[in-house]
Coordinates of C-alpha atoms in Angstrom, one line a residue:
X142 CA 131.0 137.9 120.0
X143 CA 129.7 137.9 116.6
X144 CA 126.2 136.9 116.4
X145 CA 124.8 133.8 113.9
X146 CA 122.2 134.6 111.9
X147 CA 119.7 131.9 110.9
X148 CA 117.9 132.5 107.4
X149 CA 114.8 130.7 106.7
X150 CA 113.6 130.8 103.4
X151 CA 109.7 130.7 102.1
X152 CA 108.4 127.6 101.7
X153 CA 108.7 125.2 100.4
X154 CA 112.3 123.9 102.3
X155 CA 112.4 120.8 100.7
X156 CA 113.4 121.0 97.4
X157 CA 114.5 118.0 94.7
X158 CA 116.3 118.6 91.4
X159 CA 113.7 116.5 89.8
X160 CA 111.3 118.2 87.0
X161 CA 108.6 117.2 85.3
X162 CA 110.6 116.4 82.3
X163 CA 113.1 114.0 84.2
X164 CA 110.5 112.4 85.3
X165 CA 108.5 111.7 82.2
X166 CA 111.5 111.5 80.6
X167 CA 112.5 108.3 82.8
X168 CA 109.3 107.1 82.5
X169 CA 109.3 107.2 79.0
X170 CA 112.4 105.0 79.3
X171 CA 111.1 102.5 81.8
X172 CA 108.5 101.8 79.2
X173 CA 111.1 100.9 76.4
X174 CA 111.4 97.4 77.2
X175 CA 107.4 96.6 76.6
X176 CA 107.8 99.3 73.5
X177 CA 110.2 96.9 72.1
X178 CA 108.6 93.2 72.5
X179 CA 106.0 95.2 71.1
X180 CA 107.6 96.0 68.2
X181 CA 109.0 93.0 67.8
X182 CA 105.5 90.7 68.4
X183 CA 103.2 92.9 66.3
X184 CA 106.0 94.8 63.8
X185 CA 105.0 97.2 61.6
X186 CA 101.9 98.0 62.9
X187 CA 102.4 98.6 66.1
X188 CA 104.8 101.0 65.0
X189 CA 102.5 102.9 63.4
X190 CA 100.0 102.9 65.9
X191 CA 102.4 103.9 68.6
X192 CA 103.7 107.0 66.1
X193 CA 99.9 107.8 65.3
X194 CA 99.2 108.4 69.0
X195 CA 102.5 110.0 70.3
X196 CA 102.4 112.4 67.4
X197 CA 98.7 113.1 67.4
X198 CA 98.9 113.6 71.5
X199 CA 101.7 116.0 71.3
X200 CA 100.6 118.0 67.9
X201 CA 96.7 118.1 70.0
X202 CA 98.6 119.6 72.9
X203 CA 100.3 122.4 70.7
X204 CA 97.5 123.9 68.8
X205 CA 95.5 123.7 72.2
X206 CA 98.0 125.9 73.7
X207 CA 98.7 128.2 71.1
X208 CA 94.9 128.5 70.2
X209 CA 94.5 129.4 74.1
X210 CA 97.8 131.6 74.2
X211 CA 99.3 129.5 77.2
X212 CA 103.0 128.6 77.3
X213 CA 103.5 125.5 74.8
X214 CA 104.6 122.8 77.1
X215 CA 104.7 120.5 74.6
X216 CA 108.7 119.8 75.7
X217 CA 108.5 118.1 78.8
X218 CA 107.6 114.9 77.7
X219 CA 104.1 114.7 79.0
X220 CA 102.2 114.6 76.1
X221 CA 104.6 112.0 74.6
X222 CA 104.1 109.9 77.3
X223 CA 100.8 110.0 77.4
X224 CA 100.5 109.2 73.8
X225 CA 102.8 106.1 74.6
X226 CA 100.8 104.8 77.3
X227 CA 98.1 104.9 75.4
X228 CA 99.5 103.4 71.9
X229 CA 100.5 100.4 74.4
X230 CA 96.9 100.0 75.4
X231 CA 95.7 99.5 71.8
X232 CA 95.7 96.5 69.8
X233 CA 98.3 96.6 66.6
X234 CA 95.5 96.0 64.6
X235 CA 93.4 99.6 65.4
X236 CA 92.7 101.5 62.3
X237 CA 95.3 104.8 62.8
X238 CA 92.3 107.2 62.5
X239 CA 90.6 105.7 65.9
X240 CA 94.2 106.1 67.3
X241 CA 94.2 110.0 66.4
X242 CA 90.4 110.2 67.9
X243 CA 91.6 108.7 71.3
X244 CA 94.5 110.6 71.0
X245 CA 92.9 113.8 70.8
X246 CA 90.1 113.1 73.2
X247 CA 93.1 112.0 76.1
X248 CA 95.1 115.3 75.3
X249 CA 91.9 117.7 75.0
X250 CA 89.3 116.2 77.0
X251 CA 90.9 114.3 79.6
X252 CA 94.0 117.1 80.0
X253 CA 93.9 120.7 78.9
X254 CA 90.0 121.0 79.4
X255 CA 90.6 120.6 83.0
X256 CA 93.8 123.1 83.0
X257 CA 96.1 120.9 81.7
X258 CA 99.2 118.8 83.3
X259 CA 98.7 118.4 87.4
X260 CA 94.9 119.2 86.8
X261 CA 93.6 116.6 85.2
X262 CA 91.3 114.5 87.7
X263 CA 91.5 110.8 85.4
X264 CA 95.0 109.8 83.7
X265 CA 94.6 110.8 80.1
X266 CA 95.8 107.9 78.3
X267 CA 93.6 105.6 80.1
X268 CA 90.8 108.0 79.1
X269 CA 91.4 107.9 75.5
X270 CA 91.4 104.3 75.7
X271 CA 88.1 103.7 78.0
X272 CA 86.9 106.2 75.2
X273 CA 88.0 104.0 72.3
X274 CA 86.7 101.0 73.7
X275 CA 83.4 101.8 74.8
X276 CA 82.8 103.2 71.1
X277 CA 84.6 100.5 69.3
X278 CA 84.3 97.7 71.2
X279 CA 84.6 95.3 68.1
X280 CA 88.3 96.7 66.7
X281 CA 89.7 97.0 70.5
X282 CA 89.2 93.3 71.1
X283 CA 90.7 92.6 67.8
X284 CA 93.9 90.9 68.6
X285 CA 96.5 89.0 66.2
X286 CA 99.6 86.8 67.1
X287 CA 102.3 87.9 64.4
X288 CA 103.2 85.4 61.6
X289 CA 104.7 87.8 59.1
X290 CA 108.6 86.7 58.6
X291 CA 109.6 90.2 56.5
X292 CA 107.3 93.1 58.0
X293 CA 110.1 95.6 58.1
X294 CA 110.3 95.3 54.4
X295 CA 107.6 97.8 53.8
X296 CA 104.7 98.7 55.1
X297 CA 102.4 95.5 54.1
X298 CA 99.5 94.4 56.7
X299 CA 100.2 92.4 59.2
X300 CA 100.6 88.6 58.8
X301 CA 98.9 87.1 61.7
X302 CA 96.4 84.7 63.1
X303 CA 93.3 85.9 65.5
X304 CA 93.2 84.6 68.6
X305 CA 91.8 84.5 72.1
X306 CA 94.0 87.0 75.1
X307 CA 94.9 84.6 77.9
X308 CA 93.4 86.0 80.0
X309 CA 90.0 85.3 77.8
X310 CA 91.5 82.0 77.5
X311 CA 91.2 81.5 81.2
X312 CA 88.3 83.3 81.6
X313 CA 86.8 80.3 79.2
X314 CA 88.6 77.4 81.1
X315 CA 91.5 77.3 79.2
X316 CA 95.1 77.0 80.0
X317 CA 97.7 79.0 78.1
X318 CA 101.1 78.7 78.2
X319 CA 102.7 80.3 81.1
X320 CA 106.2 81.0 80.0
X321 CA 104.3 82.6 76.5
X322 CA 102.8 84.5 78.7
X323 CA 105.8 85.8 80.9
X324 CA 108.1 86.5 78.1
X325 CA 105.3 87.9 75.7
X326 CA 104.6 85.9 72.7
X327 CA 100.9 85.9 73.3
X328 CA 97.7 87.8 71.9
X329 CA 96.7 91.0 73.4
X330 CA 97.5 95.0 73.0
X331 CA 101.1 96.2 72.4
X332 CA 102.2 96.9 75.7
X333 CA 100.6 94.2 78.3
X334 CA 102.0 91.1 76.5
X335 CA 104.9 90.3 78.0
X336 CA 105.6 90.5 82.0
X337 CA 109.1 90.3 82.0
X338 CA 109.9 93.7 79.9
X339 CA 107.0 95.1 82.2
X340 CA 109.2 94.2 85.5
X341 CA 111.8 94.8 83.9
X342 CA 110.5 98.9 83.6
X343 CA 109.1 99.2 86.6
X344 CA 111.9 98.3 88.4
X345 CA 114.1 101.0 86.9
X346 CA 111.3 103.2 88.3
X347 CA 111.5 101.9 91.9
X348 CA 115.7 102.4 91.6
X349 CA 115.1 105.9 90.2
X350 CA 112.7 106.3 92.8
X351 CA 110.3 107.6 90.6
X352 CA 107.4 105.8 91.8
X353 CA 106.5 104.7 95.6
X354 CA 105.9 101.3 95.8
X355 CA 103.2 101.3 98.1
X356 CA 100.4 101.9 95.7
X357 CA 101.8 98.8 93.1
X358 CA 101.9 96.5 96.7
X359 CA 98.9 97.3 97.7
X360 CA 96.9 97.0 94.8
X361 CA 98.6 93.7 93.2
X362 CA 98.4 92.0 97.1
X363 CA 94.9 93.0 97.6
X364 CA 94.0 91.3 94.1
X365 CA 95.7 88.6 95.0
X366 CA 93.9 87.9 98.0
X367 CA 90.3 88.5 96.0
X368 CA 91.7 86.0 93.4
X369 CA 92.5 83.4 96.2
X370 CA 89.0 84.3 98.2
X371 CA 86.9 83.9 94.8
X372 CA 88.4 80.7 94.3
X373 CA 87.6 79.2 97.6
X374 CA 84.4 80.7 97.4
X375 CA 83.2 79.6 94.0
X376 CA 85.2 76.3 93.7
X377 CA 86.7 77.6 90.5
X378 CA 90.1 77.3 89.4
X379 CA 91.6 81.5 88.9
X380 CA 94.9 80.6 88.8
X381 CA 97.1 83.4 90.0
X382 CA 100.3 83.8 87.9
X383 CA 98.2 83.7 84.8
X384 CA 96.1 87.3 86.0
X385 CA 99.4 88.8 87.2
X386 CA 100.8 88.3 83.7
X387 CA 97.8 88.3 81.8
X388 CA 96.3 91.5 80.5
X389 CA 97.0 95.0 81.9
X390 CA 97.5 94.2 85.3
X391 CA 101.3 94.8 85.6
X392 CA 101.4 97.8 83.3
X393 CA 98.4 99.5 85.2
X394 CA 100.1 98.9 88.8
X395 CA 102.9 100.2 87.9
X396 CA 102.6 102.7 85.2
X397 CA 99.5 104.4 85.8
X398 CA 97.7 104.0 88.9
X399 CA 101.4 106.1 90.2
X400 CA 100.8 109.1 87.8
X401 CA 101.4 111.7 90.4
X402 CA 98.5 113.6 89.3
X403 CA 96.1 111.1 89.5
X404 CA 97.0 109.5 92.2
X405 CA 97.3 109.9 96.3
X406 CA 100.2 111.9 97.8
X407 CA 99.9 111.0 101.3
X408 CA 101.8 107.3 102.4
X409 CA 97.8 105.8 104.1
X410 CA 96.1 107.6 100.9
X411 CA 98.5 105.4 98.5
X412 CA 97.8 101.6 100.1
X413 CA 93.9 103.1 100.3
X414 CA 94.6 103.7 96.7
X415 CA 95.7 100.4 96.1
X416 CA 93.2 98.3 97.5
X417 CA 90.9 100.1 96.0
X418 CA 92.1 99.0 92.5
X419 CA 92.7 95.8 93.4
X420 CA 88.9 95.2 94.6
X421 CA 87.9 97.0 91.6
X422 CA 90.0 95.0 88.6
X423 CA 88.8 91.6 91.1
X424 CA 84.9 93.1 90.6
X425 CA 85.7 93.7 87.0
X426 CA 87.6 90.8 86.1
X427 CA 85.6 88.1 87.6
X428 CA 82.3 89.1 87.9
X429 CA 82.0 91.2 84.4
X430 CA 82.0 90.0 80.8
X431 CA 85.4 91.3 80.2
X432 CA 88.5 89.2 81.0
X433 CA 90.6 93.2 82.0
X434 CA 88.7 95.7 83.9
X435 CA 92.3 97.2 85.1
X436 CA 91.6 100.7 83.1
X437 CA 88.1 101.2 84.5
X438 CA 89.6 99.9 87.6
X439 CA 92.2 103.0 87.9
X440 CA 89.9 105.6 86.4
X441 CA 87.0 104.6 88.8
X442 CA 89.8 104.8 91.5
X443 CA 91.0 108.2 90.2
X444 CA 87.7 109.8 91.3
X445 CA 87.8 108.9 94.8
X446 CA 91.2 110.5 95.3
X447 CA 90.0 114.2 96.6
X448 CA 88.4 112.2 98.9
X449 CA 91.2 109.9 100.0
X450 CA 93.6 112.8 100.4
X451 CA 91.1 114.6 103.1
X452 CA 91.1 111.5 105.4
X453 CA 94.4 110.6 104.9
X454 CA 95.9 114.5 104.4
X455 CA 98.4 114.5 108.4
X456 CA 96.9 116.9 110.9
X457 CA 98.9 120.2 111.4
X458 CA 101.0 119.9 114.8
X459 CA 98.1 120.9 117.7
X460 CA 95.1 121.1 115.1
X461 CA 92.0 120.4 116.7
X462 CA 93.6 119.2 120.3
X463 CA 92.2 119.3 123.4
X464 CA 94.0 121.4 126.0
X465 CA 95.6 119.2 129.1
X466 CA 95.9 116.5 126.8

């Protein structure tokens, strides 16, 4: 009787045909939607800013490497992303040269002086722009509605009017329009404007399976129920919908508090994760002079995630039991 032979591999045993530059790769096309309204609310200039940032993020990366002689990774879209993320954090009206600066501090700073991709402890792009904002507070808060009826006809100023985020508007007991707000044509940075092209991404993430949604529920639920608790507690009107699809919120829950590096592996250490953020923004939000506080939010978060991961990590099967048991 011939005998059947059972070969086990070394570890690991599951395996996944994803890489690192399918997944920023999809990523980078989840985020096309908001890239576009974008481009079509601010024009011109947010096309340069978000071409300042994505080329100075990946050029930053390449002469790091090469000046360090490590292998150029410059091709597996991380560095693009992160320059993405972080052109869609800025307003359209930054001067270029602050995008190169937070460019270079997310790529060199926040990334490849910690060992680069899958050891940075903060995401990078949310560094760059914490970076920007706490030393140019005045041109990060600069926002415009676009006016211009020809800005692709060269490469003129923008035509615009300044005005107020909604979320500031709120913040101030005001009442912008909802469906503005939802669709996109309203003040704010390139990216956060609109919710729809914002949903619209993230849920070709959840169908690629990219990201989990645990950490998006989790922190979105937990600042809705701060929202609803501050409300009742204060006798103040917060509505809901309008700090869902005003400011950052969406783009942070669902594009960078899941950057796998950054962020919880284990299913408890995710909807820890999650709260966490959502307490955070609530703190931030409500109780701070800013109308956001989702970046701070996330890279506050990012910091307790060592320590998430140990009380969350599963025990080994019979680790630390008691005999008899």
């Amino acid at each position: 009787m011939e005998e059947k032979l059972l070969n086990v591999s070394s570890s690991p045993h599951v395996r996944d045909k994803s890489s690192t530059k399918s997944i920023m790769r999809d990523v980078v096309i989840a985020l096309m939607p908001t890239t576009l309204v974008g481009l079509y609310n601010f024009g011109v200039r947010a096309l340069l800013v978000i071409l300042t940032t994505c080329v100075t993020c990946v050029l930053a990366e390449y002469i790091w490497q090469k000046l360090m002689k490590q292998p150029v990774t410059t091709s597996d879209f991380s560095a693009l992303l992160t320059g993405l993320l972080l052109a869609l954090n800025l307003p359209a009206t930054l001067p270029l040269w602050m995008c190169v600066i937070g460019g270079v501090f997310a790529i060199i700073i926040a990334k490849q002086l910690f060992g680069g991709l899958g050891q940075n402890f903060m995401n990078p792009a949310l560094a760059g722009r914490c970076f920007l904002m706490l030393s140019f507070s005045g041109a990060m808060t600069s926002f415009v509605i676009d006016k211009g009826s020809a800005i692709w006809g060269g490469l003129q100023a923008v035509d615009g009017i300044s005005s107020a985020t909604p979320l500031m508007q709120v913040k101030e007991g005001g009442s912008p329009d909802l469906l503005s707000m939802f669709l996109g044509n309203t003040a704010g940075t390139i990216g956060e404007t609109s919710a729809l092209a914002i949903l619209i991404g993230a849920a070709y993430l959840l169908i690629r399976r990219i990201i989990d949604w645990k950490i998006p529920a989790a922190y979105l639920l937990t600042f809705c129920v701060f929202d609803y608790i501050y409300q009742m507690a204060t006798d103040t009107s917060a509505p809901i919908l309008f700090e869902l699809c005003g400011g950052g919120l969406l783009l942070g829950a669902f594009f960078m508090a899941t950057d796998y590096v950054t962020s919880p592996i284990t299913p408890k250490g995710k909807i820890i994760f999650g709260i966490l953020l959502g307490l955070l923004t609530g703190l931030f939000r409500f109780f701070g002079e800013s109308a956001e506080g989702v970046s701070f939010a996330i890279i506050i978060g990012n910091l307790f995630v060592p320590l998430i991961e140990r009380y969350t990590i599963p025990k080994a099967f019979g680790k630390e039991g008691r005999a008899n048991e």
